[in-house]
XYZ file of C-alpha atoms in Angstrom:
143
model
C 65.999 18.718 95.650
C 65.038 21.279 93.291
C 65.945 23.940 95.942
C 69.024 22.294 96.661
C 70.862 19.738 94.514
C 69.743 21.182 91.308
C 70.958 24.557 91.578
C 74.006 23.542 93.457
C 74.971 21.275 90.662
C 74.321 23.839 88.010
C 76.528 26.343 90.154
C 79.152 24.164 90.502
C 79.610 23.068 87.098
C 79.235 26.538 85.645
C 81.824 27.982 88.143
C 84.320 25.130 87.405
C 83.944 25.802 83.569
C 84.281 29.736 84.044
C 87.346 29.040 85.945
C 88.677 26.850 83.376
C 88.239 29.716 80.726
C 90.421 32.180 82.987
C 93.014 29.401 82.805
C 92.720 29.123 79.199
C 93.112 32.754 78.765
C 96.695 32.237 79.510
C 97.493 28.633 78.876
C 96.314 25.691 76.999
C 96.354 23.368 80.342
C 95.297 20.461 80.603
C 96.297 19.994 77.146
C 99.999 19.849 76.052
C 100.078 22.971 73.407
C 98.072 25.287 71.630
C 97.645 23.017 68.708
C 96.127 20.364 70.519
C 94.204 22.832 72.529
C 92.542 24.629 69.158
C 92.048 21.035 67.522
C 90.268 19.615 70.687
C 88.624 22.547 72.575
C 88.178 25.026 69.456
C 87.700 22.840 66.710
C 90.356 24.543 64.418
C 93.376 23.260 63.009
C 95.358 26.543 63.068
C 96.957 26.503 66.395
C 96.053 30.112 67.143
C 94.307 30.524 70.713
C 91.293 32.436 71.177
C 91.967 36.065 72.407
C 92.498 36.333 76.278
C 89.933 39.061 76.601
C 87.216 37.056 74.689
C 88.112 33.963 77.036
C 87.977 36.026 80.211
C 84.573 37.424 78.781
C 83.109 33.801 78.520
C 84.421 32.784 81.974
C 82.938 35.984 83.662
C 79.576 35.247 81.979
C 79.796 31.521 83.113
C 80.509 32.484 86.490
C 77.754 35.200 86.416
C 75.277 32.426 85.240
C 76.452 30.670 88.435
C 75.817 33.542 90.663
C 72.555 34.185 88.871
C 71.492 30.845 89.652
C 72.061 31.229 93.483
C 70.432 34.398 93.548
C 67.240 33.171 91.605
C 67.299 30.236 93.921
C 67.537 32.446 97.128
C 70.760 30.999 98.213
C 72.719 34.458 98.333
C 71.280 37.753 98.540
C 69.714 39.115 95.207
C 70.539 42.124 93.074
C 67.908 43.735 91.000
C 64.541 43.074 90.531
C 63.037 39.665 90.491
C 61.664 39.819 87.052
C 65.195 40.614 85.616
C 66.724 37.748 87.449
C 64.111 35.380 86.317
C 64.344 36.713 82.725
C 68.044 36.113 83.033
C 67.587 32.680 84.331
C 65.227 31.861 81.420
C 68.004 33.404 79.095
C 71.018 31.492 80.378
C 68.841 28.269 79.831
C 67.975 29.224 76.274
C 71.773 29.908 75.570
C 73.003 26.657 76.845
C 70.054 24.718 75.095
C 71.272 26.583 71.839
C 74.880 25.708 72.402
C 73.990 22.199 73.106
C 71.509 21.556 70.318
C 73.338 23.946 67.922
C 76.718 22.484 68.662
C 76.173 19.432 66.739
C 76.208 21.724 63.513
C 79.545 23.019 64.773
C 80.962 19.522 63.809
C 80.957 20.287 60.100
C 84.355 21.139 59.146
C 85.791 21.143 62.747
C 88.763 19.008 63.719
C 88.194 15.353 64.308
C 89.276 15.737 68.104
C 86.607 18.577 68.430
C 83.911 16.586 66.588
C 84.518 13.536 68.788
C 84.659 15.568 72.243
C 81.822 17.880 71.197
C 79.445 14.875 70.281
C 80.224 12.830 73.455
C 80.676 15.780 75.982
C 80.372 19.619 75.037
C 76.896 19.473 73.437
C 75.299 16.945 75.834
C 76.732 18.801 78.849
C 75.235 22.054 77.619
C 71.829 20.354 76.972
C 72.136 18.851 80.579
C 72.925 22.203 82.075
C 70.112 23.752 80.163
C 67.639 21.260 81.788
C 69.056 22.057 85.070
C 68.807 25.854 84.277
C 65.129 25.362 83.150
C 64.235 23.554 86.464
C 65.628 26.288 88.544
C 63.871 29.038 86.440
C 60.490 27.151 86.291
C 60.730 26.498 90.158
C 61.499 30.037 90.964
C 58.463 31.041 88.683
C 56.210 28.905 90.823
C 57.179 30.738 94.256
């Protein structure tokens, strides 16, 4: 299960969220407009979408994390030294955990819609993804 389900779940979710960021670089979909998007996803009431370049960078990092997960797991051919991929996997885990736990501090001063979604979905999802990343990293360390 650690070599199949856990990395597959982490990869699918990271890739899906990464692809969603590519969509968000050009559109507020699935939300109806920029104002609703910024209140729900960004936490602000200004209606100004994040820059396309920064949104694409986040999407690329998420998809890179998905690819890294597969490389560390041995599911796809690896690039670079083992130690660097393993350090990257632990780094990914730390970033996801920091976003998950630190996300609750983001609620202060944020739009009500964001606070609700961040509390019930965004932050818990990041903590869960960090747990999956940690499992993949520890399993790879033991090989």
